Amino acid sequence: MDVNFPALLQEGREVLIPYLVRIIRACLATGYVTILWRQVVFILKPGRISYCRPKDFRPISLTSFLLKTLERLVDRFLRDEILVSKPLHPNQYAYQAGKSMETALNLRVVRVEKALDQQEIALGVFLDIEGAFKNTSYDSMCAALVRHGVDHIIVRWVKATLEGRQAIVTLGSLSRSDEVSRGCPQGGVLSPLLWCLVVDELLARLSGGGAYAQGYANDICLLAVGKFPNTVSGLIQWVLNTVEAWCGELGLSVNSDKTGLVAFVRKRKLSGFFELR
């Protein structure tokens, strides 16, 4: 249990702040994060019939408030300094001020309605990167930071927060711990931004192919508009191939159960589309 609870930090800030500043500076300078600040436990996912599979449990990182404070400072630095000069792709709508699911949905609807008004076809694919937050490699996240020009000291410290986390499983009187080798901490302050930086490269690749690509965290919307079914089918096939290649490079995959294909047309009969793979 974290003994550094918020009330202690708030009420004792006049005494504690000078020491906290030294600790934070030392952590950043040395790229070190004590294991006591980061552990992973498992909680039951609600609504499951049984709890026999790993997917029936959710790994939650129990991080110290001291680590959360440092994460918040790094998150503020990345957003206010790094992303100002090299921002995230404009079609990413998650975890950013002034953007939301509502704005993302509104832009999709506008594009579809415009296509229908112009007697065009809008072919959309909606997919989910499976286990994005828990399967992304540490090297992928650090490489994304480097691509955005983040200083190596910050990159080294971020990697230190990811590596060496211990997952603890307890059943009755038995307990076992093991090192976590992939993914960003669920519940971590920096985790949403780290994933946005990783998937930013995919959105950049997709934007040059003639189809509209929109991201919201690990959900991707792909939309192709045109007069002819074979044309929009070809565009969507290209973006699907691009997503598959990108996932293969990062060791990720698309969740087939959460993938949908929708044709927005005013015709009752659909013809001319070729089968997508």
mmCIF file of N, CA, C and O in Angstrom, residues 23-97:
data_model
loop_
_atom_site.group_PDB
_atom_site.id
_atom_site.type_symbol
_atom_site.label_atom_id
_atom_site.label_comp_id
_atom_site.label_asym_id
_atom_site.label_seq_id
_atom_site.Cartn_x
_atom_site.Cartn_y
_atom_site.Cartn_z
ATOM 1 N N ILE A 23 14.148 14.393 -5.166
ATOM 2 C CA ILE A 23 13.868 13.014 -5.581
ATOM 3 C C ILE A 23 13.510 12.968 -7.063
ATOM 4 O O ILE A 23 14.008 12.115 -7.816
ATOM 5 N N ILE A 24 12.650 13.892 -7.500
ATOM 6 C CA ILE A 24 12.215 13.911 -8.899
ATOM 7 C C ILE A 24 13.386 14.184 -9.830
ATOM 8 O O ILE A 24 13.554 13.528 -10.865
ATOM 9 N N ARG A 25 14.216 15.143 -9.470
ATOM 10 C CA ARG A 25 15.386 15.456 -10.300
ATOM 11 C C ARG A 25 16.333 14.261 -10.373
ATOM 12 O O ARG A 25 16.892 13.964 -11.437
ATOM 13 N N ALA A 26 16.517 13.574 -9.261
ATOM 14 C CA ALA A 26 17.412 12.418 -9.239
ATOM 15 C C ALA A 26 16.863 11.284 -10.107
ATOM 16 O O ALA A 26 17.620 10.615 -10.822
ATOM 17 N N CYS A 27 15.547 11.070 -10.045
ATOM 18 C CA CYS A 27 14.924 10.014 -10.864
ATOM 19 C C CYS A 27 15.127 10.291 -12.347
ATOM 20 O O CYS A 27 15.474 9.389 -13.121
ATOM 21 N N LEU A 28 14.899 11.543 -12.756
ATOM 22 C CA LEU A 28 15.065 11.900 -14.163
ATOM 23 C C LEU A 28 16.521 11.813 -14.593
ATOM 24 O O LEU A 28 16.840 11.314 -15.687
ATOM 25 N N ALA A 29 17.416 12.298 -13.755
ATOM 26 C CA ALA A 29 18.834 12.341 -14.122
ATOM 27 C C ALA A 29 19.445 10.951 -14.234
ATOM 28 O O ALA A 29 20.291 10.703 -15.096
ATOM 29 N N THR A 30 19.002 10.035 -13.377
ATOM 30 C CA THR A 30 19.583 8.688 -13.358
ATOM 31 C C THR A 30 18.771 7.678 -14.153
ATOM 32 O O THR A 30 19.248 6.573 -14.407
ATOM 33 N N GLY A 31 17.541 8.045 -14.544
ATOM 34 C CA GLY A 31 16.690 7.094 -15.236
ATOM 35 C C GLY A 31 16.313 5.920 -14.362
ATOM 36 O O GLY A 31 16.262 4.767 -14.817
ATOM 37 N N TYR A 32 16.016 6.215 -13.099
ATOM 38 C CA TYR A 32 15.729 5.143 -12.136
ATOM 39 C C TYR A 32 14.353 5.346 -11.516
ATOM 40 O O TYR A 32 13.970 6.467 -11.171
ATOM 41 N N VAL A 33 13.621 4.245 -11.395
ATOM 42 C CA VAL A 33 12.328 4.255 -10.708
ATOM 43 C C VAL A 33 12.289 3.041 -9.790
ATOM 44 O O VAL A 33 12.423 1.902 -10.260
ATOM 45 N N THR A 34 12.128 3.255 -8.501
ATOM 46 C CA THR A 34 12.121 2.146 -7.559
ATOM 47 C C THR A 34 10.938 1.215 -7.803
ATOM 48 O O THR A 34 9.840 1.646 -8.156
ATOM 49 N N ILE A 35 11.170 -0.074 -7.629
ATOM 50 C CA ILE A 35 10.133 -1.077 -7.834
ATOM 51 C C ILE A 35 8.982 -0.891 -6.861
ATOM 52 O O ILE A 35 7.844 -1.293 -7.117
ATOM 53 N N LEU A 36 9.250 -0.262 -5.710
ATOM 54 C CA LEU A 36 8.199 -0.043 -4.721
ATOM 55 C C LEU A 36 7.113 0.900 -5.247
ATOM 56 O O LEU A 36 6.012 0.947 -4.707
ATOM 57 N N TRP A 37 7.428 1.669 -6.271
ATOM 58 C CA TRP A 37 6.467 2.626 -6.820
ATOM 59 C C TRP A 37 5.581 2.019 -7.904
ATOM 60 O O TRP A 37 4.662 2.665 -8.367
ATOM 61 N N ARG A 38 5.865 0.790 -8.344
ATOM 62 C CA ARG A 38 5.113 0.242 -9.484
ATOM 63 C C ARG A 38 4.936 -1.262 -9.335
ATOM 64 O O ARG A 38 5.873 -2.026 -9.430
ATOM 65 N N GLN A 39 3.728 -1.664 -9.088
ATOM 66 C CA GLN A 39 3.360 -3.067 -9.035
ATOM 67 C C GLN A 39 2.050 -3.257 -9.797
ATOM 68 O O GLN A 39 1.274 -2.321 -9.964
ATOM 69 N N VAL A 40 1.827 -4.478 -10.270
ATOM 70 C CA VAL A 40 0.639 -4.791 -11.057
ATOM 71 C C VAL A 40 -0.158 -5.873 -10.347
ATOM 72 O O VAL A 40 0.385 -6.909 -9.958
ATOM 73 N N VAL A 41 -1.442 -5.622 -10.154
ATOM 74 C CA VAL A 41 -2.351 -6.618 -9.572
ATOM 75 C C VAL A 41 -3.493 -6.855 -10.560
ATOM 76 O O VAL A 41 -3.644 -6.127 -11.540
ATOM 77 N N PHE A 42 -4.279 -7.872 -10.298
ATOM 78 C CA PHE A 42 -5.365 -8.233 -11.211
ATOM 79 C C PHE A 42 -6.712 -8.103 -10.508
ATOM 80 O O PHE A 42 -6.870 -8.541 -9.373
ATOM 81 N N ILE A 43 -7.674 -7.499 -11.207
ATOM 82 C CA ILE A 43 -9.036 -7.391 -10.687
ATOM 83 C C ILE A 43 -9.980 -8.084 -11.657
ATOM 84 O O ILE A 43 -9.673 -8.254 -12.840
ATOM 85 N N LEU A 44 -11.136 -8.470 -11.167
ATOM 86 C CA LEU A 44 -12.116 -9.183 -11.989
ATOM 87 C C LEU A 44 -12.812 -8.206 -12.942
ATOM 88 O O LEU A 44 -13.217 -7.121 -12.540
ATOM 89 N N LYS A 45 -12.951 -8.601 -14.191
ATOM 90 C CA LYS A 45 -13.745 -7.812 -15.131
ATOM 91 C C LYS A 45 -15.222 -8.083 -14.858
ATOM 92 O O LYS A 45 -15.622 -9.250 -14.736
ATOM 93 N N PRO A 46 -16.041 -7.058 -14.758
ATOM 94 C CA PRO A 46 -17.461 -7.282 -14.444
ATOM 95 C C PRO A 46 -18.211 -7.927 -15.609
ATOM 96 O O PRO A 46 -17.834 -7.796 -16.772
ATOM 97 N N GLY A 47 -19.277 -8.646 -15.256
ATOM 98 C CA GLY A 47 -20.174 -9.204 -16.269
ATOM 99 C C GLY A 47 -19.716 -10.496 -16.906
ATOM 100 O O GLY A 47 -20.311 -10.936 -17.897
ATOM 101 N N ARG A 48 -18.669 -11.123 -16.382
ATOM 102 C CA ARG A 48 -18.191 -12.384 -16.958
ATOM 103 C C ARG A 48 -18.933 -13.563 -16.337
ATOM 104 O O ARG A 48 -19.243 -13.566 -15.141
ATOM 105 N N ILE A 49 -19.202 -14.580 -17.159
ATOM 106 C CA ILE A 49 -19.905 -15.772 -16.668
ATOM 107 C C ILE A 49 -19.006 -16.566 -15.725
ATOM 108 O O ILE A 49 -19.431 -17.064 -14.681
ATOM 109 N N SER A 50 -17.761 -16.716 -16.111
ATOM 110 C CA SER A 50 -16.791 -17.415 -15.267
ATOM 111 C C SER A 50 -15.466 -16.667 -15.338
ATOM 112 O O SER A 50 -15.269 -15.802 -16.190
ATOM 113 N N TYR A 51 -14.582 -17.019 -14.452
ATOM 114 C CA TYR A 51 -13.271 -16.378 -14.406
ATOM 115 C C TYR A 51 -12.202 -17.459 -14.495
ATOM 116 O O TYR A 51 -11.515 -17.763 -13.530
ATOM 117 N N CYS A 52 -12.099 -18.036 -15.726
ATOM 118 C CA CYS A 52 -11.179 -19.134 -15.969
ATOM 119 C C CYS A 52 -10.072 -18.774 -16.950
ATOM 120 O O CYS A 52 -9.110 -19.532 -17.092
ATOM 121 N N ARG A 53 -10.225 -17.661 -17.651
ATOM 122 C CA ARG A 53 -9.255 -17.269 -18.670
ATOM 123 C C ARG A 53 -8.523 -16.000 -18.258
ATOM 124 O O ARG A 53 -9.054 -15.197 -17.483
ATOM 125 N N PRO A 54 -7.327 -15.801 -18.773
ATOM 126 C CA PRO A 54 -6.599 -14.558 -18.459
ATOM 127 C C PRO A 54 -7.381 -13.305 -18.841
ATOM 128 O O PRO A 54 -7.282 -12.278 -18.153
ATOM 129 N N LYS A 55 -8.158 -13.359 -19.937
ATOM 130 C CA LYS A 55 -8.904 -12.187 -20.386
ATOM 131 C C LYS A 55 -10.054 -11.820 -19.448
ATOM 132 O O LYS A 55 -10.664 -10.766 -19.601
ATOM 133 N N ASP A 56 -10.352 -12.697 -18.485
ATOM 134 C CA ASP A 56 -11.416 -12.391 -17.521
ATOM 135 C C ASP A 56 -10.922 -11.479 -16.397
ATOM 136 O O ASP A 56 -11.708 -11.080 -15.542
ATOM 137 N N PHE A 57 -9.640 -11.160 -16.416
ATOM 138 C CA PHE A 57 -9.047 -10.316 -15.380
ATOM 139 C C PHE A 57 -8.400 -9.091 -16.017
ATOM 140 O O PHE A 57 -7.922 -9.145 -17.147
ATOM 141 N N ARG A 58 -8.401 -7.986 -15.280
ATOM 142 C CA ARG A 58 -7.803 -6.751 -15.780
ATOM 143 C C ARG A 58 -6.579 -6.406 -14.922
ATOM 144 O O ARG A 58 -6.689 -6.258 -13.708
ATOM 145 N N PRO A 59 -5.402 -6.279 -15.575
ATOM 146 C CA PRO A 59 -4.202 -5.899 -14.819
ATOM 147 C C PRO A 59 -4.187 -4.395 -14.539
ATOM 148 O O PRO A 59 -4.288 -3.586 -15.456
ATOM 149 N N ILE A 60 -4.099 -4.024 -13.287
ATOM 150 C CA ILE A 60 -4.085 -2.622 -12.890
ATOM 151 C C ILE A 60 -2.765 -2.310 -12.197
ATOM 152 O O ILE A 60 -2.332 -3.043 -11.312
ATOM 153 N N SER A 61 -2.131 -1.230 -12.620
ATOM 154 C CA SER A 61 -0.870 -0.831 -12.013
ATOM 155 C C SER A 61 -1.121 0.017 -10.769
ATOM 156 O O SER A 61 -1.833 1.024 -10.833
ATOM 157 N N LEU A 62 -0.567 -0.415 -9.669
ATOM 158 C CA LEU A 62 -0.657 0.341 -8.417
ATOM 159 C C LEU A 62 0.615 1.177 -8.293
ATOM 160 O O LEU A 62 1.660 0.684 -7.864
ATOM 161 N N THR A 63 0.535 2.410 -8.719
ATOM 162 C CA THR A 63 1.716 3.273 -8.697
ATOM 163 C C THR A 63 1.604 4.283 -7.556
ATOM 164 O O THR A 63 0.519 4.761 -7.232
ATOM 165 N N SER A 64 2.747 4.620 -6.997
ATOM 166 C CA SER A 64 2.803 5.578 -5.900
ATOM 167 C C SER A 64 2.363 6.961 -6.374
ATOM 168 O O SER A 64 2.539 7.325 -7.539
ATOM 169 N N PHE A 65 1.806 7.732 -5.473
ATOM 170 C CA PHE A 65 1.433 9.110 -5.810
ATOM 171 C C PHE A 65 2.658 9.944 -6.150
ATOM 172 O O PHE A 65 2.564 10.922 -6.885
ATOM 173 N N LEU A 66 3.811 9.564 -5.618
ATOM 174 C CA LEU A 66 5.040 10.259 -5.987
ATOM 175 C C LEU A 66 5.369 10.017 -7.460
ATOM 176 O O LEU A 66 5.778 10.936 -8.178
ATOM 177 N N LEU A 67 5.187 8.773 -7.909
ATOM 178 C CA LEU A 67 5.422 8.469 -9.318
ATOM 179 C C LEU A 67 4.371 9.144 -10.198
ATOM 180 O O LEU A 67 4.686 9.653 -11.281
ATOM 181 N N LYS A 68 3.116 9.162 -9.747
ATOM 182 C CA LYS A 68 2.067 9.841 -10.511
ATOM 183 C C LYS A 68 2.381 11.338 -10.653
ATOM 184 O O LYS A 68 2.112 11.941 -11.695
ATOM 185 N N THR A 69 2.939 11.924 -9.600
ATOM 186 C CA THR A 69 3.323 13.341 -9.665
ATOM 187 C C THR A 69 4.377 13.564 -10.743
ATOM 188 O O THR A 69 4.273 14.486 -11.562
ATOM 189 N N LEU A 70 5.390 12.702 -10.762
ATOM 190 C CA LEU A 70 6.453 12.828 -11.761
ATOM 191 C C LEU A 70 5.911 12.555 -13.159
ATOM 192 O O LEU A 70 6.279 13.240 -14.126
ATOM 193 N N GLU A 71 5.038 11.569 -13.286
ATOM 194 C CA GLU A 71 4.416 11.280 -14.587
ATOM 195 C C GLU A 71 3.629 12.485 -15.085
ATOM 196 O O GLU A 71 3.670 12.825 -16.276
ATOM 197 N N ARG A 72 2.902 13.130 -14.182
ATOM 198 C CA ARG A 72 2.111 14.300 -14.566
ATOM 199 C C ARG A 72 3.006 15.429 -15.057
ATOM 200 O O ARG A 72 2.674 16.117 -16.032
ATOM 201 N N LEU A 73 4.141 15.613 -14.408
ATOM 202 C CA LEU A 73 5.072 16.657 -14.840
ATOM 203 C C LEU A 73 5.641 16.348 -16.231
ATOM 204 O O LEU A 73 5.748 17.237 -17.079
ATOM 205 N N VAL A 74 5.998 15.091 -16.463
ATOM 206 C CA VAL A 74 6.520 14.700 -17.776
ATOM 207 C C VAL A 74 5.436 14.821 -18.835
ATOM 208 O O VAL A 74 5.679 15.293 -19.951
ATOM 209 N N ASP A 75 4.207 14.416 -18.491
ATOM 210 C CA ASP A 75 3.083 14.528 -19.425
ATOM 211 C C ASP A 75 2.848 15.993 -19.807
ATOM 212 O O ASP A 75 2.646 16.313 -20.993
ATOM 213 N N ARG A 76 2.897 16.891 -18.824
ATOM 214 C CA ARG A 76 2.707 18.316 -19.096
ATOM 215 C C ARG A 76 3.832 18.853 -19.990
ATOM 216 O O ARG A 76 3.584 19.636 -20.908
ATOM 217 N N PHE A 77 5.065 18.416 -19.724
ATOM 218 C CA PHE A 77 6.194 18.857 -20.550
ATOM 219 C C PHE A 77 6.022 18.392 -21.997
ATOM 220 O O PHE A 77 6.237 19.172 -22.942
ATOM 221 N N LEU A 78 5.641 17.133 -22.180
ATOM 222 C CA LEU A 78 5.485 16.602 -23.544
ATOM 223 C C LEU A 78 4.390 17.340 -24.301
ATOM 224 O O LEU A 78 4.546 17.676 -25.482
ATOM 225 N N ARG A 79 3.269 17.619 -23.629
ATOM 226 C CA ARG A 79 2.145 18.276 -24.305
ATOM 227 C C ARG A 79 2.420 19.760 -24.551
ATOM 228 O O ARG A 79 2.060 20.285 -25.611
ATOM 229 N N ASP A 80 3.041 20.419 -23.585
ATOM 230 C CA ASP A 80 3.229 21.872 -23.697
ATOM 231 C C ASP A 80 4.480 22.262 -24.470
ATOM 232 O O ASP A 80 4.574 23.404 -24.952
ATOM 233 N N GLU A 81 5.436 21.361 -24.586
ATOM 234 C CA GLU A 81 6.687 21.688 -25.269
ATOM 235 C C GLU A 81 6.871 20.867 -26.548
ATOM 236 O O GLU A 81 6.945 21.416 -27.647
ATOM 237 N N ILE A 82 6.931 19.554 -26.399
ATOM 238 C CA ILE A 82 7.253 18.692 -27.539
ATOM 239 C C ILE A 82 6.134 18.696 -28.580
ATOM 240 O O ILE A 82 6.382 18.892 -29.776
ATOM 241 N N LEU A 83 4.898 18.503 -28.142
ATOM 242 C CA LEU A 83 3.793 18.381 -29.098
ATOM 243 C C LEU A 83 3.355 19.721 -29.667
ATOM 244 O O LEU A 83 2.551 19.752 -30.598
ATOM 245 N N VAL A 84 3.859 20.799 -29.117
ATOM 246 C CA VAL A 84 3.581 22.108 -29.715
ATOM 247 C C VAL A 84 4.365 22.265 -31.011
ATOM 248 O O VAL A 84 3.855 22.745 -32.030
ATOM 249 N N SER A 85 5.627 21.837 -30.990
ATOM 250 C CA SER A 85 6.460 21.949 -32.188
ATOM 251 C C SER A 85 6.230 20.799 -33.169
ATOM 252 O O SER A 85 6.380 20.970 -34.379
ATOM 253 N N LYS A 86 5.864 19.624 -32.641
ATOM 254 C CA LYS A 86 5.581 18.478 -33.512
ATOM 255 C C LYS A 86 4.323 17.784 -32.996
ATOM 256 O O LYS A 86 4.406 16.792 -32.274
ATOM 257 N N PRO A 87 3.152 18.299 -33.344
ATOM 258 C CA PRO A 87 1.903 17.793 -32.763
ATOM 259 C C PRO A 87 1.529 16.408 -33.269
ATOM 260 O O PRO A 87 2.063 15.923 -34.278
ATOM 261 N N LEU A 88 0.597 15.811 -32.554
ATOM 262 C CA LEU A 88 0.029 14.536 -32.992
ATOM 263 C C LEU A 88 -0.772 14.741 -34.267
ATOM 264 O O LEU A 88 -1.159 15.855 -34.602
ATOM 265 N N HIS A 89 -1.038 13.648 -34.956
ATOM 266 C CA HIS A 89 -1.816 13.721 -36.190
ATOM 267 C C HIS A 89 -3.179 14.345 -35.892
ATOM 268 O O HIS A 89 -3.822 14.001 -34.886
ATOM 269 N N PRO A 90 -3.648 15.267 -36.733
ATOM 270 C CA PRO A 90 -4.932 15.934 -36.449
ATOM 271 C C PRO A 90 -6.129 15.004 -36.417
ATOM 272 O O PRO A 90 -7.176 15.368 -35.873
ATOM 273 N N ASN A 91 -6.003 13.796 -36.971
ATOM 274 C CA ASN A 91 -7.131 12.860 -36.979
ATOM 275 C C ASN A 91 -7.140 11.935 -35.767
ATOM 276 O O ASN A 91 -7.889 10.959 -35.747
ATOM 277 N N GLN A 92 -6.302 12.225 -34.769
ATOM 278 C CA GLN A 92 -6.355 11.494 -33.498
ATOM 279 C C GLN A 92 -7.203 12.316 -32.539
ATOM 280 O O GLN A 92 -6.882 13.466 -32.247
ATOM 281 N N TYR A 93 -8.279 11.718 -32.009
ATOM 282 C CA TYR A 93 -9.249 12.479 -31.222
ATOM 283 C C TYR A 93 -9.305 12.053 -29.761
ATOM 284 O O TYR A 93 -10.158 12.538 -29.022
ATOM 285 N N ALA A 94 -8.407 11.195 -29.317
ATOM 286 C CA ALA A 94 -8.443 10.738 -27.926
ATOM 287 C C ALA A 94 -7.399 11.456 -27.086
ATOM 288 O O ALA A 94 -6.308 11.777 -27.568
ATOM 289 N N TYR A 95 -7.758 11.718 -25.836
ATOM 290 C CA TYR A 95 -6.836 12.246 -24.818
ATOM 291 C C TYR A 95 -6.216 13.582 -25.220
ATOM 292 O O TYR A 95 -5.049 13.830 -24.934
ATOM 293 N N GLN A 96 -7.002 14.439 -25.871
ATOM 294 C CA GLN A 96 -6.513 15.749 -26.261
ATOM 295 C C GLN A 96 -7.558 16.814 -25.934
ATOM 296 O O GLN A 96 -8.754 16.590 -26.140
ATOM 297 N N ALA A 97 -7.090 17.950 -25.460
ATOM 298 C CA ALA A 97 -8.001 19.041 -25.125
ATOM 299 C C ALA A 97 -8.712 19.545 -26.377
ATOM 300 O O ALA A 97 -8.100 19.702 -27.429
#
